[in-house]
């Protein structure tokens, strides 16, 4: 029978009262909920002053790269990046990255891109280890970053509420940036769950 112990840890940050005249007042929490079956990371941001506050948050986990590792995800279009790694143009995603695709191999596909319309599911496979990691994110996470730099021993798959430069693009009139506006005494909250398993 599996051990059902639970480990929970949280980080709580509140803008100090002495700094509130310089910044909006808010409270941010990150909670780690670990069992034998999964890890859930929960973010929450609560607005504690009288003005609305734009906010965004996400996770940036690094994973071990192997020669046969693949990534598949439920994503929409991809932001092609300019020379400064900033979003430039929306284009279709690489077909192999899609959930019904063959899997994007980090060694063969260097990316540093954000994807819109993230559907909350990622599958990472390491066939040589007969292992899979399933990532499930709440709907508040509308974007996914994929970072597969050339000739490195890692890659990143990053659920986020908003994409890179989302605040500036929202100011320019885009409504698909994933930026959240938190009203006074309201909270933006979302979970991301990681479930490893052997195949």
Short mmCIF file of C-alpha atoms in Angstrom, two decimals:
data_model
loop_
_atom_site.label_atom_id
_atom_site.label_comp_id
_atom_site.label_asym_id
_atom_site.label_seq_id
_atom_site.Cartn_x
_atom_site.Cartn_y
_atom_site.Cartn_z
CA UNK A 1 0.00 0.00 0.00
CA UNK A 2 1.35 3.43 -0.93
CA UNK A 3 2.44 5.80 1.79
CA UNK A 4 -0.08 8.63 1.89
CA UNK A 5 1.98 11.20 3.79
CA UNK A 6 1.48 14.80 2.79
CA UNK A 7 4.07 17.54 2.90
CA UNK A 8 2.87 21.11 2.58
CA UNK A 9 4.97 24.26 2.66
CA UNK A 10 4.08 27.81 1.75
CA UNK A 11 5.73 31.16 1.16
CA UNK A 12 3.77 34.25 2.14
CA UNK A 13 4.82 37.77 1.11
CA UNK A 14 3.07 41.01 1.90
CA UNK A 15 4.24 44.44 0.71
CA UNK A 16 5.51 46.06 3.93
CA UNK A 17 3.44 48.96 5.25
CA UNK A 18 6.43 51.32 5.02
CA UNK A 19 6.62 50.70 1.26
CA UNK A 20 2.92 50.96 0.46
CA UNK A 21 3.23 54.60 -0.56
CA UNK A 22 5.67 53.45 -3.28
CA UNK A 23 3.81 50.38 -4.52
CA UNK A 24 0.36 48.89 -4.51
CA UNK A 25 -0.50 46.87 -1.43
CA UNK A 26 -0.85 43.16 -2.08
CA UNK A 27 -0.23 39.74 -0.61
CA UNK A 28 1.33 36.89 -2.60
CA UNK A 29 1.44 33.26 -1.54
CA UNK A 30 3.03 30.18 -3.06
CA UNK A 31 2.08 26.80 -1.61
CA UNK A 32 3.75 23.44 -2.31
CA UNK A 33 1.55 20.39 -1.71
CA UNK A 34 3.52 17.14 -2.11
CA UNK A 35 2.20 13.59 -1.90
CA UNK A 36 3.61 10.29 -3.19
CA UNK A 37 1.57 10.74 -6.37
CA UNK A 38 1.96 14.41 -7.28
CA UNK A 39 3.24 17.89 -6.53
CA UNK A 40 0.79 20.80 -6.71
CA UNK A 41 2.10 24.36 -6.73
CA UNK A 42 -0.50 27.02 -5.92
CA UNK A 43 -0.03 30.74 -6.52
CA UNK A 44 -2.32 33.41 -5.17
CA UNK A 45 -2.17 37.20 -5.28
CA UNK A 46 -4.60 39.28 -3.20
CA UNK A 47 -5.04 43.02 -3.79
CA UNK A 48 -5.15 44.85 -0.45
CA UNK A 49 -5.48 48.49 -1.52
CA UNK A 50 -8.16 50.52 -3.28
CA UNK A 51 -6.95 50.49 -6.90
CA UNK A 52 -7.14 47.69 -9.45
CA UNK A 53 -3.82 45.93 -10.05
CA UNK A 54 -2.63 44.11 -13.19
CA UNK A 55 -0.83 40.90 -12.32
CA UNK A 56 0.70 37.84 -13.88
CA UNK A 57 2.47 34.77 -12.51
CA UNK A 58 3.86 31.46 -13.61
CA UNK A 59 6.27 28.60 -13.02
CA UNK A 60 9.61 28.08 -14.72
CA UNK A 61 10.63 24.47 -13.99
CA UNK A 62 13.78 23.02 -15.54
CA UNK A 63 13.86 19.39 -16.70
CA UNK A 64 16.69 17.00 -17.52
CA UNK A 65 17.27 16.73 -21.25
CA UNK A 66 17.93 13.33 -22.76
CA UNK A 67 18.47 12.45 -26.41
CA UNK A 68 14.97 11.00 -26.81
CA UNK A 69 12.99 13.32 -24.52
CA UNK A 70 9.82 14.76 -26.07
CA UNK A 71 7.33 17.49 -25.18
CA UNK A 72 3.66 17.55 -26.18
CA UNK A 73 1.20 20.23 -25.11
CA UNK A 74 -2.31 21.56 -25.63
CA UNK A 75 -1.39 24.94 -27.14
CA UNK A 76 -2.56 27.43 -29.73
CA UNK A 77 -0.43 29.79 -31.79
CA UNK A 78 3.21 30.55 -31.04
CA UNK A 79 4.73 33.99 -30.61
CA UNK A 80 7.73 34.16 -32.92
CA UNK A 81 10.41 36.13 -31.08
CA UNK A 82 12.53 39.01 -32.37
CA UNK A 83 16.30 39.33 -31.84
CA UNK A 84 15.68 40.45 -28.24
CA UNK A 85 13.52 37.37 -27.47
CA UNK A 86 10.40 39.56 -27.37
CA UNK A 87 7.10 38.52 -29.01
CA UNK A 88 6.94 39.66 -32.63
CA UNK A 89 4.37 37.73 -34.69
CA UNK A 90 1.83 34.99 -33.98
CA UNK A 91 2.39 31.87 -36.10
CA UNK A 92 1.13 28.30 -35.95
CA UNK A 93 2.77 25.98 -33.41
CA UNK A 94 5.24 23.24 -34.39
CA UNK A 95 3.01 20.25 -35.24
CA UNK A 96 5.12 17.78 -33.29
CA UNK A 97 4.51 19.80 -30.08
CA UNK A 98 0.73 19.32 -30.19
CA UNK A 99 -0.85 16.67 -27.93
CA UNK A 100 -1.61 14.47 -30.93
CA UNK A 101 1.84 15.11 -32.42
CA UNK A 102 4.93 12.94 -32.29
CA UNK A 103 6.54 15.06 -29.58
CA UNK A 104 8.96 17.96 -29.90
CA UNK A 105 12.54 16.87 -29.21
CA UNK A 106 14.47 19.59 -27.36
CA UNK A 107 17.76 18.49 -28.96
CA UNK A 108 16.36 19.02 -32.46
CA UNK A 109 14.15 22.06 -31.92
CA UNK A 110 15.74 25.07 -30.19
CA UNK A 111 12.91 27.31 -28.97
CA UNK A 112 12.50 30.30 -26.68
CA UNK A 113 8.85 31.00 -27.37
CA UNK A 114 5.48 31.59 -25.75
CA UNK A 115 2.25 29.90 -26.84
CA UNK A 116 -1.24 31.34 -26.44
CA UNK A 117 -4.49 29.47 -25.71
CA UNK A 118 -2.74 26.97 -23.46
CA UNK A 119 -5.27 24.24 -22.68
CA UNK A 120 -3.64 23.26 -19.39
CA UNK A 121 -2.01 19.93 -20.31
CA UNK A 122 1.62 19.02 -21.03
CA UNK A 123 3.15 15.56 -21.46
CA UNK A 124 6.92 15.13 -21.19
CA UNK A 125 8.30 11.69 -22.03
CA UNK A 126 11.75 10.24 -21.42
CA UNK A 127 11.51 6.95 -23.40
CA UNK A 128 14.97 5.74 -22.43
CA UNK A 129 13.90 5.99 -18.78
CA UNK A 130 10.36 4.74 -19.47
CA UNK A 131 9.09 7.80 -17.64
CA UNK A 132 6.44 10.44 -18.20
CA UNK A 133 5.54 13.66 -16.44
CA UNK A 134 2.02 15.00 -16.87
CA UNK A 135 1.53 18.67 -16.06
CA UNK A 136 -1.99 20.00 -15.52
CA UNK A 137 -2.60 23.71 -15.03
CA UNK A 138 -5.77 25.56 -14.04
CA UNK A 139 -7.48 27.66 -16.77
CA UNK A 140 -6.00 30.87 -15.32
CA UNK A 141 -2.72 29.74 -16.93
CA UNK A 142 -3.48 30.85 -20.49
CA UNK A 143 0.08 30.76 -21.82
CA UNK A 144 2.91 28.27 -22.04
CA UNK A 145 6.59 29.05 -22.45
CA UNK A 146 8.90 26.47 -24.03
CA UNK A 147 12.65 26.99 -23.71
CA UNK A 148 14.90 24.42 -25.40
CA UNK A 149 18.30 26.13 -25.79
CA UNK A 150 20.82 24.47 -28.10
CA UNK A 151 23.55 22.30 -26.61
CA UNK A 152 22.29 22.39 -23.03
CA UNK A 153 21.51 19.60 -20.57
CA UNK A 154 18.06 20.99 -19.68
CA UNK A 155 14.85 22.40 -21.11
CA UNK A 156 11.95 24.35 -19.58
CA UNK A 157 8.19 24.09 -19.95
CA UNK A 158 6.57 27.07 -18.25
CA UNK A 159 2.84 27.46 -17.49
CA UNK A 160 2.08 31.17 -17.03
CA UNK A 161 -0.96 33.39 -16.78
CA UNK A 162 0.50 35.79 -19.33
CA UNK A 163 3.11 35.72 -22.05
CA UNK A 164 6.40 37.59 -22.25
CA UNK A 165 5.88 41.36 -22.62
CA UNK A 166 2.18 40.85 -21.95
CA UNK A 167 1.86 44.06 -19.95
CA UNK A 168 3.21 46.23 -22.79
CA UNK A 169 1.18 44.40 -25.42
CA UNK A 170 -1.97 44.87 -23.31
CA UNK A 171 -1.19 48.61 -23.16
CA UNK A 172 -1.02 48.55 -26.97
CA UNK A 173 -4.58 47.17 -27.11
CA UNK A 174 -4.09 43.38 -27.34
CA UNK A 175 -6.66 41.44 -25.34
CA UNK A 176 -5.00 38.00 -25.57
CA UNK A 177 -1.99 38.62 -23.34
CA UNK A 178 -3.26 36.75 -20.27
CA UNK A 179 -2.85 39.75 -17.97
CA UNK A 180 -5.19 39.56 -14.96
CA UNK A 181 -6.65 42.66 -13.32
CA UNK A 182 -7.21 42.06 -9.61
CA UNK A 183 -9.78 44.31 -7.96
CA UNK A 184 -9.48 45.50 -4.34
CA UNK A 185 -9.80 42.62 -1.85
CA UNK A 186 -9.99 40.11 -4.69
CA UNK A 187 -7.61 37.19 -5.27
CA UNK A 188 -6.16 35.65 -8.43
CA UNK A 189 -5.28 32.01 -7.78
CA UNK A 190 -4.16 29.00 -9.79
CA UNK A 191 -2.72 25.51 -9.36
CA UNK A 192 -0.23 23.56 -11.44
CA UNK A 193 0.04 19.82 -10.73
CA UNK A 194 2.95 17.57 -11.72
CA UNK A 195 2.29 13.81 -11.90
CA UNK A 196 5.26 11.55 -12.68
CA UNK A 197 4.80 7.93 -13.69
CA UNK A 198 6.62 5.02 -15.24
CA UNK A 199 5.46 3.77 -18.64
#
